[in-house]
Amino acid sequence: MVIQSTKLVMRKSVFIGFLCSIILIASCTSQKKKLAKMHTEDTIVKAQLIQHTKESLLSPYQHVNFQLDLTKNKTAFYGYNTGSKWELWVKTDSTITFKYDGEEMVFSSAKTTEAQDNPVVKYHSKTIVSNPSQPGLKKSITVMIRDEKYLDEIQGTYVPLSVRIEVEDHTNKTTVIYAGGGFYVVNPIIHDIWVLDSMSNVKVSAENFPLGAPRLEFHLDGGKIYGFSGCNEITATFYTIQNQIQLNSEISTLKSCVHVPLEPLFMGALANKRYYYSFEERRLKLKHRDGSILSFKKVD
């Protein structure tokens, strides 16, 4: 009886030990899962924080999501001065919103003029729609956009256009002038790879581009272009002014391309040239005032 009792006690001890082991393993597994989940969540939070920090360091002209939001809000032109704390939105319906140090004024449809001999676009509105802080005042706004680079000193980057704003207070007979930079909001469709299809109705073929058709890849972050000229890799920049696009070639590799007869013509077309641009059935068309046309097709 003593032996049987001892065996029974031993079996119980083994069972209890086995049960404790299972509980311990389950507890460890559960703890590991909790730690793994906490680590994953912590990693996600850190990644989001890093991304937010990176985006906060970008100027509006480098910030793709910011530009996409401008498109959604039907903004044609965005101007700003970070140091002076003002922002300007010219909408596609030509209404103007001007915000300075928390105060917002909205003006009705503006009259647009473009000087023939001077690279300036001018918006002027005499009718203020909304000025919550001073509803009784009569004000007008004049916006002059000049084709000159503007240095965003806070961000340390350039934006393609300079802006001068005059807000005239007709009640107090005063005018306040603001200066800064800005850019026209380009159609986000351009943010893609476009392969040259023809130049002035000359179709691209293996005969004139034996190494492959030239291509341009447009990026919204800072107006960058990366591409292939048919022989050399190229880097360029672009910006828009209303329905025109300015192309500025910057860097290319230096391969000898005597066997690519049309490469010099294509490179010349990118060298500080301005075109009217349009999108038609998955094609990007660039038309110069001399009548020459570059036609690109979108790559899937």
Coordinates of C-alpha atoms in Angstrom, one line a residue:
M1 CA 0.0 0.0 0.0
V2 CA 2.9 2.3 0.8
I3 CA 4.5 1.6 -2.5
Q4 CA 1.2 2.2 -4.4
S5 CA 0.7 5.4 -2.5
T6 CA 4.2 6.5 -3.3
K7 CA 3.7 5.7 -7.0
L8 CA 0.4 7.7 -7.0
V9 CA 2.1 10.7 -5.4
M10 CA 4.9 10.4 -8.0
R11 CA 2.4 10.3 -10.8
K12 CA 0.6 13.3 -9.4
S13 CA 3.9 15.1 -9.1
V14 CA 4.8 14.3 -12.7
F15 CA 1.3 15.3 -13.9
I16 CA 1.4 18.6 -11.9
G17 CA 4.9 19.2 -13.3
F18 CA 3.8 18.5 -16.8
L19 CA 0.7 20.8 -16.3
C20 CA 2.9 23.6 -14.9
S21 CA 5.2 23.2 -17.9
I22 CA 2.3 23.6 -20.3
I23 CA 1.0 26.6 -18.4
L24 CA 4.5 28.1 -18.4
I25 CA 5.0 27.5 -22.1
A26 CA 1.5 29.0 -22.8
S27 CA 2.3 31.9 -20.6
C28 CA 5.6 32.5 -22.4
T29 CA 4.0 32.2 -25.8
S30 CA 1.3 34.6 -24.8
Q31 CA 3.9 37.0 -23.4
K32 CA 6.0 36.7 -26.6
K33 CA 2.9 37.5 -28.7
K34 CA 2.1 40.5 -26.5
L35 CA 5.7 41.7 -26.8
A36 CA 5.7 41.1 -30.6
K37 CA 2.5 43.0 -30.9
M38 CA 3.9 45.9 -28.8
H39 CA 7.1 45.9 -30.8
T40 CA 5.1 46.0 -34.1
E41 CA 2.8 48.8 -32.9
D42 CA 5.9 50.7 -31.6
T43 CA 7.6 50.2 -34.9
I44 CA 4.5 51.5 -36.8
V45 CA 4.3 54.5 -34.5
K46 CA 8.0 55.2 -35.0
A47 CA 7.7 54.9 -38.7
Q48 CA 4.7 57.2 -38.8
L49 CA 6.6 59.7 -36.6
I50 CA 9.6 59.5 -38.9
Q51 CA 7.4 60.0 -42.0
H52 CA 5.6 62.9 -40.4
T53 CA 8.9 64.5 -39.5
K54 CA 10.3 64.0 -43.0
E55 CA 7.1 65.6 -44.5
S56 CA 7.2 68.5 -42.1
L57 CA 10.7 69.3 -43.3
L58 CA 9.6 69.4 -47.0
S59 CA 8.6 72.6 -48.7
P60 CA 5.1 72.6 -50.3
Y61 CA 6.7 72.3 -53.7
Q62 CA 8.5 69.1 -52.6
H63 CA 5.4 67.6 -50.8
V64 CA 3.5 65.3 -53.1
N65 CA 0.5 64.7 -50.8
F66 CA 0.2 68.4 -50.2
Q67 CA 0.0 69.1 -53.9
L68 CA -2.5 66.3 -54.4
D69 CA -4.7 68.0 -51.7
L70 CA -4.4 71.2 -53.6
T71 CA -5.7 69.4 -56.7
K72 CA -8.6 68.0 -54.8
N73 CA -9.5 71.5 -53.5
K74 CA -9.4 72.9 -57.0
T75 CA -6.4 75.1 -56.4
A76 CA -4.8 76.5 -59.6
F77 CA -2.0 78.4 -57.9
Y78 CA -0.5 78.2 -54.4
G79 CA 1.7 81.0 -52.9
Y80 CA 3.2 81.3 -49.4
N81 CA 5.9 82.8 -47.2
T82 CA 6.7 80.6 -44.2
G83 CA 8.6 83.3 -42.4
S84 CA 5.9 86.0 -42.8
K85 CA 3.1 83.4 -42.1
W86 CA 0.9 84.0 -45.1
E87 CA -0.7 81.7 -47.7
L88 CA -2.5 82.3 -50.9
W89 CA -4.9 80.0 -52.9
V90 CA -6.1 81.0 -56.4
K91 CA -8.8 78.5 -57.2
T92 CA -9.7 77.2 -60.7
D93 CA -12.8 79.4 -60.6
S94 CA -10.4 82.4 -60.0
T95 CA -11.6 83.1 -56.5
I96 CA -8.8 84.0 -54.2
T97 CA -8.3 83.1 -50.6
F98 CA -5.6 84.9 -48.6
K99 CA -4.6 83.9 -45.1
Y100 CA -2.2 85.9 -43.0
D101 CA -1.3 85.1 -39.4
G102 CA -4.6 83.3 -38.8
E103 CA -6.8 85.9 -40.5
E104 CA -8.5 84.7 -43.7
M105 CA -10.0 86.8 -46.5
V106 CA -11.9 85.4 -49.5
F107 CA -12.3 87.4 -52.7
S108 CA -14.7 86.8 -55.6
S109 CA -13.7 85.9 -59.1
A110 CA -10.6 87.7 -60.1
K111 CA -9.7 89.3 -63.4
T112 CA -6.6 87.7 -65.0
T113 CA -4.2 89.4 -67.2
E114 CA -0.9 88.3 -68.7
A115 CA 1.7 90.7 -70.0
Q116 CA 2.9 90.1 -73.5
D117 CA 6.5 91.3 -73.0
N118 CA 6.8 90.5 -69.4
P119 CA 6.6 87.1 -67.7
V120 CA 3.9 88.2 -65.2
V121 CA 0.5 86.8 -64.6
K122 CA -1.8 89.2 -62.7
Y123 CA -5.0 88.6 -60.7
H124 CA -7.1 91.4 -59.4
S125 CA -10.4 91.3 -57.4
K126 CA -12.3 94.3 -56.0
T127 CA -14.9 92.3 -54.2
I128 CA -14.2 90.7 -50.8
V129 CA -16.6 87.8 -50.0
S130 CA -15.6 87.0 -46.5
N131 CA -13.5 88.7 -43.8
P132 CA -14.8 87.3 -40.4
S133 CA -12.6 89.4 -38.2
Q134 CA -13.5 92.7 -39.8
P135 CA -16.8 92.3 -41.7
G136 CA -17.4 96.0 -42.4
L137 CA -14.1 96.7 -44.3
K138 CA -13.9 97.1 -48.0
K139 CA -10.8 95.5 -49.5
S140 CA -9.3 94.5 -52.8
I141 CA -6.4 92.2 -53.7
T142 CA -3.9 92.2 -56.5
V143 CA -1.7 89.2 -57.1
M144 CA 1.3 89.4 -59.4
I145 CA 3.1 86.1 -60.3
R146 CA 6.5 86.5 -61.8
D147 CA 8.6 83.9 -63.7
E148 CA 11.5 84.2 -61.3
K149 CA 12.8 81.6 -58.7
Y150 CA 12.1 82.4 -55.1
L151 CA 14.2 81.1 -52.2
D152 CA 12.3 79.7 -49.3
E153 CA 14.8 80.6 -46.7
I154 CA 13.1 78.6 -43.9
Q155 CA 13.2 75.4 -46.0
G156 CA 16.4 76.3 -47.8
T157 CA 14.8 75.4 -51.2
Y158 CA 13.7 77.2 -54.3
V159 CA 10.2 77.4 -55.8
P160 CA 9.8 78.3 -59.4
L161 CA 7.8 81.5 -59.2
S162 CA 7.9 84.7 -57.2
V163 CA 4.7 86.4 -55.8
R164 CA 3.8 89.9 -54.9
I165 CA 0.5 90.6 -53.2
E166 CA -1.1 94.0 -52.6
V167 CA -4.1 94.1 -50.2
E168 CA -5.8 97.5 -50.4
D169 CA -8.0 98.7 -47.5
H170 CA -10.5 101.1 -49.1
T171 CA -12.0 102.1 -45.8
N172 CA -8.7 103.1 -44.1
K173 CA -7.0 104.0 -47.4
T174 CA -4.0 101.8 -46.8
T175 CA -2.1 99.2 -48.8
V176 CA -0.1 96.3 -47.4
I177 CA 2.4 94.4 -49.6
Y178 CA 3.4 90.8 -49.2
A179 CA 6.2 89.0 -51.0
G180 CA 6.9 85.3 -51.3
G181 CA 7.0 82.4 -53.7
G182 CA 4.7 79.8 -55.2
F183 CA 3.8 77.4 -58.0
Y184 CA 1.0 76.5 -60.3
V185 CA -0.6 73.1 -59.4
V186 CA 0.1 70.7 -62.2
N187 CA -2.3 67.9 -63.2
P188 CA -1.2 64.9 -61.2
I189 CA -1.7 62.7 -64.4
I190 CA 1.8 63.9 -65.4
H191 CA 3.3 62.1 -62.5
D192 CA 4.2 59.0 -64.6
I193 CA 6.5 57.6 -67.3
W194 CA 6.0 59.0 -70.8
V195 CA 7.6 57.4 -73.9
L196 CA 8.2 59.6 -77.0
D197 CA 5.9 58.6 -79.8
S198 CA 6.7 61.3 -82.3
M199 CA 8.6 64.6 -82.8
S200 CA 6.8 67.0 -85.2
N201 CA 4.9 64.1 -86.8
V202 CA 8.1 62.1 -87.3
K203 CA 7.3 58.7 -85.7
V204 CA 9.8 57.1 -83.3
S205 CA 11.3 53.9 -84.8
A206 CA 14.2 51.5 -84.4
E207 CA 15.8 53.3 -87.3
N208 CA 16.1 56.7 -85.7
F209 CA 16.3 55.4 -82.1
P210 CA 18.0 52.0 -82.3
L211 CA 18.7 51.8 -78.6
G212 CA 15.1 52.4 -77.6
A213 CA 12.6 55.3 -77.6
P214 CA 13.3 58.3 -75.4
R215 CA 11.2 58.6 -72.2
L216 CA 10.6 61.1 -69.5
E217 CA 9.5 60.4 -66.0
F218 CA 7.9 63.4 -64.3
H219 CA 7.8 63.7 -60.5
L220 CA 5.7 66.2 -58.5
D221 CA 8.2 66.4 -55.6
G222 CA 10.2 69.5 -56.7
G223 CA 9.4 69.3 -60.4
K224 CA 12.0 66.6 -61.2
I225 CA 12.4 64.8 -64.5
Y226 CA 14.4 61.6 -65.0
G227 CA 14.7 60.2 -68.5
F228 CA 16.4 58.5 -71.4
S229 CA 17.3 60.5 -74.5
G230 CA 17.7 57.4 -76.8
C231 CA 21.3 57.0 -75.8
N232 CA 22.1 59.0 -72.6
E233 CA 20.4 59.1 -69.2
I234 CA 19.2 62.6 -68.4
T235 CA 18.0 64.6 -65.4
A236 CA 15.9 67.8 -65.8
T237 CA 13.3 70.0 -64.1
F238 CA 9.9 71.4 -65.0
Y239 CA 7.3 73.7 -63.7
T240 CA 4.0 75.1 -65.1
I241 CA 2.5 78.5 -65.7
Q242 CA -1.2 78.1 -66.3
N243 CA -1.5 75.9 -69.4
Q244 CA 2.3 76.1 -70.3
I245 CA 5.1 73.9 -69.1
Q246 CA 8.8 74.9 -68.8
L247 CA 11.4 72.3 -69.4
N248 CA 15.0 72.8 -68.2
S249 CA 17.6 70.2 -69.0
E250 CA 20.4 69.9 -66.4
I251 CA 22.5 66.8 -66.5
S252 CA 23.1 63.9 -68.9
T253 CA 25.6 61.2 -69.3
L254 CA 28.2 61.7 -72.1
K255 CA 28.0 58.7 -74.3
S256 CA 28.9 59.1 -78.0
C257 CA 25.6 58.7 -79.9
V258 CA 26.5 59.1 -83.6
H259 CA 24.4 56.0 -84.3
V260 CA 21.3 57.7 -82.8
P261 CA 20.5 60.4 -85.4
L262 CA 17.6 62.1 -83.7
E263 CA 19.0 62.3 -80.1
P264 CA 20.5 65.8 -80.6
L265 CA 17.1 67.0 -81.8
F266 CA 15.3 65.5 -78.7
M267 CA 17.9 66.9 -76.4
G268 CA 17.5 70.3 -78.0
A269 CA 13.8 70.1 -77.4
L270 CA 14.4 69.9 -73.6
A271 CA 16.9 72.7 -73.4
N272 CA 15.1 75.5 -71.6
K273 CA 12.0 75.3 -73.8
R274 CA 8.4 76.2 -73.0
Y275 CA 5.4 74.4 -74.4
Y276 CA 1.7 74.4 -74.2
Y277 CA 0.8 71.1 -72.8
S278 CA -2.4 68.9 -72.9
F279 CA -3.5 65.4 -72.1
E280 CA -5.4 63.4 -74.8
E281 CA -6.3 59.7 -74.5
R282 CA -3.3 58.6 -72.5
R283 CA -1.0 60.9 -74.4
L284 CA 1.0 64.0 -73.4
K285 CA 1.3 66.6 -76.1
L286 CA 3.8 69.5 -75.9
K287 CA 3.3 72.2 -78.5
H288 CA 5.9 74.9 -79.0
R289 CA 5.0 78.3 -80.3
D290 CA 7.2 77.6 -83.4
G291 CA 4.7 74.8 -84.3
S292 CA 6.9 71.9 -83.3
I293 CA 5.1 69.1 -81.3
L294 CA 6.4 66.4 -79.0
S295 CA 3.9 63.6 -78.5
F296 CA 4.4 61.0 -75.6
K297 CA 2.4 58.0 -74.7
K298 CA 1.8 56.8 -71.2
V299 CA 3.5 53.6 -70.0
D300 CA 1.3 51.2 -68.1

